[in-house]
Amino acid sequence: MTAVTKIFHDCLQVVLDNHVAEVRLDHAERHNCMDVAMIDALLEAQVWLAERVGVRAVVLLGEGESFCSGLDVAAVLSTPERIAWLLQPDASGMTPAQRLALGWRDVGAPVIAALHGHVFGAGLQMALAADIRIVHPDASLALPEVEWGLVADMGVSVTGAALRQDVIHDMMLTGRHLSGEEAVILGLASRLDEDPREGGRELAQSLALRSPRAVAAARRLRREAPALSERECLERESSLQRNLIGGPEQREAARARLEGRRPRLA
């Protein structure tokens, strides 16, 4: 795959190389807060990536000292028409605010959030929609919307459903901050890394070597299972496995494993 760099609104850069896409929030002087330009850039980047063929992993990361310090509330509140737009659901029932987080599920590849520095509000809600969250031990994670008289509304009722409810409720009701280390202990993040951006890149490169069909099946099963009964879950597992076993990608993955080499995937 030929390397491609795409810049959105001068505040977000996507670098697509060797089947891995790095989405770099680049508003470092403001800790990558979500102002109007960043919101538009993130939504456009989601669509752009979803249209690309061959993307096997995505890394969300922030340039500078933080991943994302959350919504630029003052800037957004100063534009009433923008507030109305952010809260207007589309035909699927999802608002643009919710799509900022949940839209990453639709890029067709595993999404890794590499978290450091400030991970507040909208930034944390976006990270919760990722498949895997790698966090610096000293990062600070919070849902401070209540301090502004608001509620977290970027799909956290969906992404937080699989997390400890007392932890999510505590953060939403109090706005308290968790360190990266505490976030891992409480199940809010997947793993610790002193360099989460590099750790995210290495993990993404590893995922890019996996069978795309197998990875897609695993993501589909995890996403659908909470709404299914136990019997339906077991049936879905078997159905997905039948569609994989004996196929070209599965046979190549098995051969590569036995021969101690990288799989040759299309």
PDB file of C-alpha atoms in Angstrom, residues 55-216:
ATOM      1  CA  VAL A  55      -6.978  -0.272   6.153  1.00  0.00           C
ATOM      2  CA  ARG A  56      -6.307  -2.960   8.770  1.00  0.00           C
ATOM      3  CA  ALA A  57      -5.681  -0.885  11.913  1.00  0.00           C
ATOM      4  CA  VAL A  58      -6.156   2.701  13.091  1.00  0.00           C
ATOM      5  CA  VAL A  59      -4.289   4.563  15.828  1.00  0.00           C
ATOM      6  CA  LEU A  60      -5.806   7.679  17.407  1.00  0.00           C
ATOM      7  CA  LEU A  61      -3.148   9.874  18.993  1.00  0.00           C
ATOM      8  CA  GLY A  62      -2.547  13.458  20.028  1.00  0.00           C
ATOM      9  CA  GLU A  63       0.458  15.595  19.209  1.00  0.00           C
ATOM     10  CA  GLY A  64       2.084  17.597  21.984  1.00  0.00           C
ATOM     11  CA  GLU A  65       1.429  17.168  25.696  1.00  0.00           C
ATOM     12  CA  SER A  66      -2.055  15.628  25.578  1.00  0.00           C
ATOM     13  CA  PHE A  67      -4.320  13.279  23.686  1.00  0.00           C
ATOM     14  CA  CYS A  68      -7.372  15.556  23.853  1.00  0.00           C
ATOM     15  CA  SER A  69      -8.493  17.968  26.573  1.00  0.00           C
ATOM     16  CA  GLY A  70     -12.147  17.720  25.538  1.00  0.00           C
ATOM     17  CA  LEU A  71     -14.652  20.032  23.952  1.00  0.00           C
ATOM     18  CA  ASP A  72     -13.823  23.730  23.649  1.00  0.00           C
ATOM     19  CA  VAL A  73     -17.067  24.557  25.423  1.00  0.00           C
ATOM     20  CA  ALA A  74     -16.708  28.339  25.237  1.00  0.00           C
ATOM     21  CA  ALA A  75     -16.101  28.288  21.482  1.00  0.00           C
ATOM     22  CA  VAL A  76     -18.929  25.884  20.737  1.00  0.00           C
ATOM     23  CA  LEU A  77     -21.440  27.612  23.046  1.00  0.00           C
ATOM     24  CA  SER A  78     -20.724  30.891  21.236  1.00  0.00           C
ATOM     25  CA  THR A  79     -22.221  29.443  18.032  1.00  0.00           C
ATOM     26  CA  PRO A  80     -25.856  28.438  18.744  1.00  0.00           C
ATOM     27  CA  GLU A  81     -26.322  27.050  15.237  1.00  0.00           C
ATOM     28  CA  ARG A  82     -23.389  24.687  15.821  1.00  0.00           C
ATOM     29  CA  ILE A  83     -24.902  23.443  19.096  1.00  0.00           C
ATOM     30  CA  ALA A  84     -28.211  22.715  17.363  1.00  0.00           C
ATOM     31  CA  TRP A  85     -26.379  20.811  14.629  1.00  0.00           C
ATOM     32  CA  LEU A  86     -24.305  18.759  17.085  1.00  0.00           C
ATOM     33  CA  LEU A  87     -27.477  17.612  18.862  1.00  0.00           C
ATOM     34  CA  GLN A  88     -29.576  16.889  15.757  1.00  0.00           C
ATOM     35  CA  PRO A  89     -29.900  13.121  15.123  1.00  0.00           C
ATOM     36  CA  ASP A  90     -29.598  11.766  11.593  1.00  0.00           C
ATOM     37  CA  ALA A  91     -31.662   8.967  10.035  1.00  0.00           C
ATOM     38  CA  SER A  92     -29.812   6.385  12.146  1.00  0.00           C
ATOM     39  CA  GLY A  93     -30.704   8.220  15.359  1.00  0.00           C
ATOM     40  CA  MET A  94     -27.106   9.318  15.972  1.00  0.00           C
ATOM     41  CA  THR A  95     -26.128  12.948  16.494  1.00  0.00           C
ATOM     42  CA  PRO A  96     -22.876  14.413  15.101  1.00  0.00           C
ATOM     43  CA  ALA A  97     -21.623  14.655  18.704  1.00  0.00           C
ATOM     44  CA  GLN A  98     -22.185  10.926  19.168  1.00  0.00           C
ATOM     45  CA  ARG A  99     -20.652  10.159  15.787  1.00  0.00           C
ATOM     46  CA  LEU A 100     -17.410  11.820  16.901  1.00  0.00           C
ATOM     47  CA  ALA A 101     -16.975   8.763  19.121  1.00  0.00           C
ATOM     48  CA  LEU A 102     -19.101   5.972  17.684  1.00  0.00           C
ATOM     49  CA  GLY A 103     -18.154   6.758  14.083  1.00  0.00           C
ATOM     50  CA  TRP A 104     -14.741   5.149  14.607  1.00  0.00           C
ATOM     51  CA  ARG A 105     -16.466   1.774  14.853  1.00  0.00           C
ATOM     52  CA  ASP A 106     -17.417   2.085  11.178  1.00  0.00           C
ATOM     53  CA  VAL A 107     -13.957   2.528   9.651  1.00  0.00           C
ATOM     54  CA  GLY A 108     -13.824  -1.248   9.178  1.00  0.00           C
ATOM     55  CA  ALA A 109     -10.657  -1.907  11.207  1.00  0.00           C
ATOM     56  CA  PRO A 110      -9.600  -2.150  14.855  1.00  0.00           C
ATOM     57  CA  VAL A 111      -9.069   1.254  16.464  1.00  0.00           C
ATOM     58  CA  ILE A 112      -6.389   1.842  19.105  1.00  0.00           C
ATOM     59  CA  ALA A 113      -6.450   4.976  21.258  1.00  0.00           C
ATOM     60  CA  ALA A 114      -3.002   6.046  22.509  1.00  0.00           C
ATOM     61  CA  LEU A 115      -3.658   8.189  25.582  1.00  0.00           C
ATOM     62  CA  HIS A 116      -1.338  10.603  27.375  1.00  0.00           C
ATOM     63  CA  GLY A 117      -1.598  13.902  29.197  1.00  0.00           C
ATOM     64  CA  HIS A 118      -5.148  15.266  29.381  1.00  0.00           C
ATOM     65  CA  VAL A 119      -7.884  12.857  28.287  1.00  0.00           C
ATOM     66  CA  PHE A 120     -10.994  14.808  29.228  1.00  0.00           C
ATOM     67  CA  GLY A 121     -14.649  14.849  28.259  1.00  0.00           C
ATOM     68  CA  ALA A 122     -15.048  14.484  24.512  1.00  0.00           C
ATOM     69  CA  GLY A 123     -11.504  13.127  24.286  1.00  0.00           C
ATOM     70  CA  LEU A 124     -12.219  10.319  26.740  1.00  0.00           C
ATOM     71  CA  GLN A 125     -15.594   9.572  25.188  1.00  0.00           C
ATOM     72  CA  MET A 126     -13.933   9.215  21.791  1.00  0.00           C
ATOM     73  CA  ALA A 127     -11.287   6.934  23.299  1.00  0.00           C
ATOM     74  CA  LEU A 128     -13.965   4.737  24.915  1.00  0.00           C
ATOM     75  CA  ALA A 129     -15.245   3.895  21.423  1.00  0.00           C
ATOM     76  CA  ALA A 130     -11.849   2.456  20.441  1.00  0.00           C
ATOM     77  CA  ASP A 131     -11.262  -1.287  20.512  1.00  0.00           C
ATOM     78  CA  ILE A 132      -8.120  -0.953  22.645  1.00  0.00           C
ATOM     79  CA  ARG A 133      -6.882   1.893  24.869  1.00  0.00           C
ATOM     80  CA  ILE A 134      -3.168   2.196  25.685  1.00  0.00           C
ATOM     81  CA  VAL A 135      -2.501   4.780  28.379  1.00  0.00           C
ATOM     82  CA  HIS A 136       0.470   6.465  30.031  1.00  0.00           C
ATOM     83  CA  PRO A 137       0.542   5.800  33.799  1.00  0.00           C
ATOM     84  CA  ASP A 138       0.453   9.537  34.546  1.00  0.00           C
ATOM     85  CA  ALA A 139      -2.291  10.458  32.082  1.00  0.00           C
ATOM     86  CA  SER A 140      -5.359  12.164  33.555  1.00  0.00           C
ATOM     87  CA  LEU A 141      -8.786  10.864  32.496  1.00  0.00           C
ATOM     88  CA  ALA A 142     -12.060  12.600  33.366  1.00  0.00           C
ATOM     89  CA  LEU A 143     -15.654  13.230  32.325  1.00  0.00           C
ATOM     90  CA  PRO A 144     -16.022  16.812  33.636  1.00  0.00           C
ATOM     91  CA  GLU A 145     -19.205  17.725  31.725  1.00  0.00           C
ATOM     92  CA  VAL A 146     -21.169  17.975  34.992  1.00  0.00           C
ATOM     93  CA  GLU A 147     -18.949  20.899  36.023  1.00  0.00           C
ATOM     94  CA  TRP A 148     -20.387  22.817  33.038  1.00  0.00           C
ATOM     95  CA  GLY A 149     -23.955  21.817  33.875  1.00  0.00           C
ATOM     96  CA  LEU A 150     -23.901  19.256  31.057  1.00  0.00           C
ATOM     97  CA  VAL A 151     -24.020  15.480  30.668  1.00  0.00           C
ATOM     98  CA  ALA A 152     -21.601  13.302  28.720  1.00  0.00           C
ATOM     99  CA  ASP A 153     -23.497  12.649  25.492  1.00  0.00           C
ATOM    100  CA  MET A 154     -21.044  11.237  22.951  1.00  0.00           C
ATOM    101  CA  GLY A 155     -22.305   7.666  23.022  1.00  0.00           C
ATOM    102  CA  VAL A 156     -20.994   6.929  26.516  1.00  0.00           C
ATOM    103  CA  SER A 157     -24.244   5.103  27.313  1.00  0.00           C
ATOM    104  CA  VAL A 158     -23.231   2.665  24.558  1.00  0.00           C
ATOM    105  CA  THR A 159     -19.467   2.471  25.003  1.00  0.00           C
ATOM    106  CA  GLY A 160     -19.699   2.479  28.803  1.00  0.00           C
ATOM    107  CA  ALA A 161     -22.218  -0.364  28.929  1.00  0.00           C
ATOM    108  CA  ALA A 162     -19.467  -2.990  29.054  1.00  0.00           C
ATOM    109  CA  LEU A 163     -17.507  -1.135  31.757  1.00  0.00           C
ATOM    110  CA  ARG A 164     -18.032  -1.048  35.511  1.00  0.00           C
ATOM    111  CA  GLN A 165     -21.175   1.006  35.985  1.00  0.00           C
ATOM    112  CA  ASP A 166     -20.150   2.362  39.383  1.00  0.00           C
ATOM    113  CA  VAL A 167     -16.941   3.709  37.842  1.00  0.00           C
ATOM    114  CA  ILE A 168     -18.746   5.400  34.934  1.00  0.00           C
ATOM    115  CA  HIS A 169     -21.405   6.821  37.266  1.00  0.00           C
ATOM    116  CA  ASP A 170     -18.757   8.127  39.661  1.00  0.00           C
ATOM    117  CA  MET A 171     -16.923   9.913  36.846  1.00  0.00           C
ATOM    118  CA  MET A 172     -20.106  11.359  35.306  1.00  0.00           C
ATOM    119  CA  LEU A 173     -21.562  12.544  38.619  1.00  0.00           C
ATOM    120  CA  THR A 174     -18.404  13.969  40.176  1.00  0.00           C
ATOM    121  CA  GLY A 175     -16.095  14.799  37.252  1.00  0.00           C
ATOM    122  CA  ARG A 176     -13.215  13.291  39.212  1.00  0.00           C
ATOM    123  CA  HIS A 177      -9.917  12.532  37.500  1.00  0.00           C
ATOM    124  CA  LEU A 178      -8.323   9.087  37.215  1.00  0.00           C
ATOM    125  CA  SER A 179      -4.650   8.455  36.538  1.00  0.00           C
ATOM    126  CA  GLY A 180      -3.766   6.120  33.688  1.00  0.00           C
ATOM    127  CA  GLU A 181      -2.708   3.512  36.226  1.00  0.00           C
ATOM    128  CA  GLU A 182      -6.049   3.696  38.047  1.00  0.00           C
ATOM    129  CA  ALA A 183      -7.918   3.604  34.722  1.00  0.00           C
ATOM    130  CA  VAL A 184      -6.323   0.257  33.878  1.00  0.00           C
ATOM    131  CA  ILE A 185      -7.071  -1.151  37.341  1.00  0.00           C
ATOM    132  CA  LEU A 186     -10.726  -0.105  37.014  1.00  0.00           C
ATOM    133  CA  GLY A 187     -11.039  -1.467  33.465  1.00  0.00           C
ATOM    134  CA  LEU A 188     -11.366   1.895  31.728  1.00  0.00           C
ATOM    135  CA  ALA A 189      -8.158   1.333  29.735  1.00  0.00           C
ATOM    136  CA  SER A 190      -6.584  -1.815  28.317  1.00  0.00           C
ATOM    137  CA  ARG A 191      -2.904  -1.518  29.192  1.00  0.00           C
ATOM    138  CA  LEU A 192      -0.176   0.810  30.450  1.00  0.00           C
ATOM    139  CA  ASP A 193       2.753   2.050  28.382  1.00  0.00           C
ATOM    140  CA  GLU A 194       5.395   4.680  29.111  1.00  0.00           C
ATOM    141  CA  ASP A 195       5.134   5.636  25.417  1.00  0.00           C
ATOM    142  CA  PRO A 196       1.515   4.935  24.425  1.00  0.00           C
ATOM    143  CA  ARG A 197       1.900   6.454  20.963  1.00  0.00           C
ATOM    144  CA  GLU A 198       4.755   4.118  20.058  1.00  0.00           C
ATOM    145  CA  GLY A 199       2.970   1.253  21.777  1.00  0.00           C
ATOM    146  CA  GLY A 200      -0.121   1.983  19.698  1.00  0.00           C
ATOM    147  CA  ARG A 201       1.900   2.013  16.495  1.00  0.00           C
ATOM    148  CA  GLU A 202       3.544  -1.326  17.313  1.00  0.00           C
ATOM    149  CA  LEU A 203       0.211  -2.916  18.184  1.00  0.00           C
ATOM    150  CA  ALA A 204      -1.397  -1.590  14.991  1.00  0.00           C
ATOM    151  CA  GLN A 205       1.422  -3.011  12.886  1.00  0.00           C
ATOM    152  CA  SER A 206       0.930  -6.371  14.598  1.00  0.00           C
ATOM    153  CA  LEU A 207      -2.822  -6.304  13.937  1.00  0.00           C
ATOM    154  CA  ALA A 208      -2.174  -5.485  10.278  1.00  0.00           C
ATOM    155  CA  LEU A 209      -0.533  -8.910   9.942  1.00  0.00           C
ATOM    156  CA  ARG A 210      -3.675 -10.741  11.115  1.00  0.00           C
ATOM    157  CA  SER A 211      -6.341 -12.095   8.814  1.00  0.00           C
ATOM    158  CA  PRO A 212      -8.656  -9.126   8.126  1.00  0.00           C
ATOM    159  CA  ARG A 213     -11.668 -11.449   7.956  1.00  0.00           C
ATOM    160  CA  ALA A 214     -10.833 -13.027  11.320  1.00  0.00           C
ATOM    161  CA  VAL A 215     -10.299  -9.612  12.910  1.00  0.00           C
ATOM    162  CA  ALA A 216     -13.588  -8.342  11.480  1.00  0.00           C
TER     163      ALA A 216
END
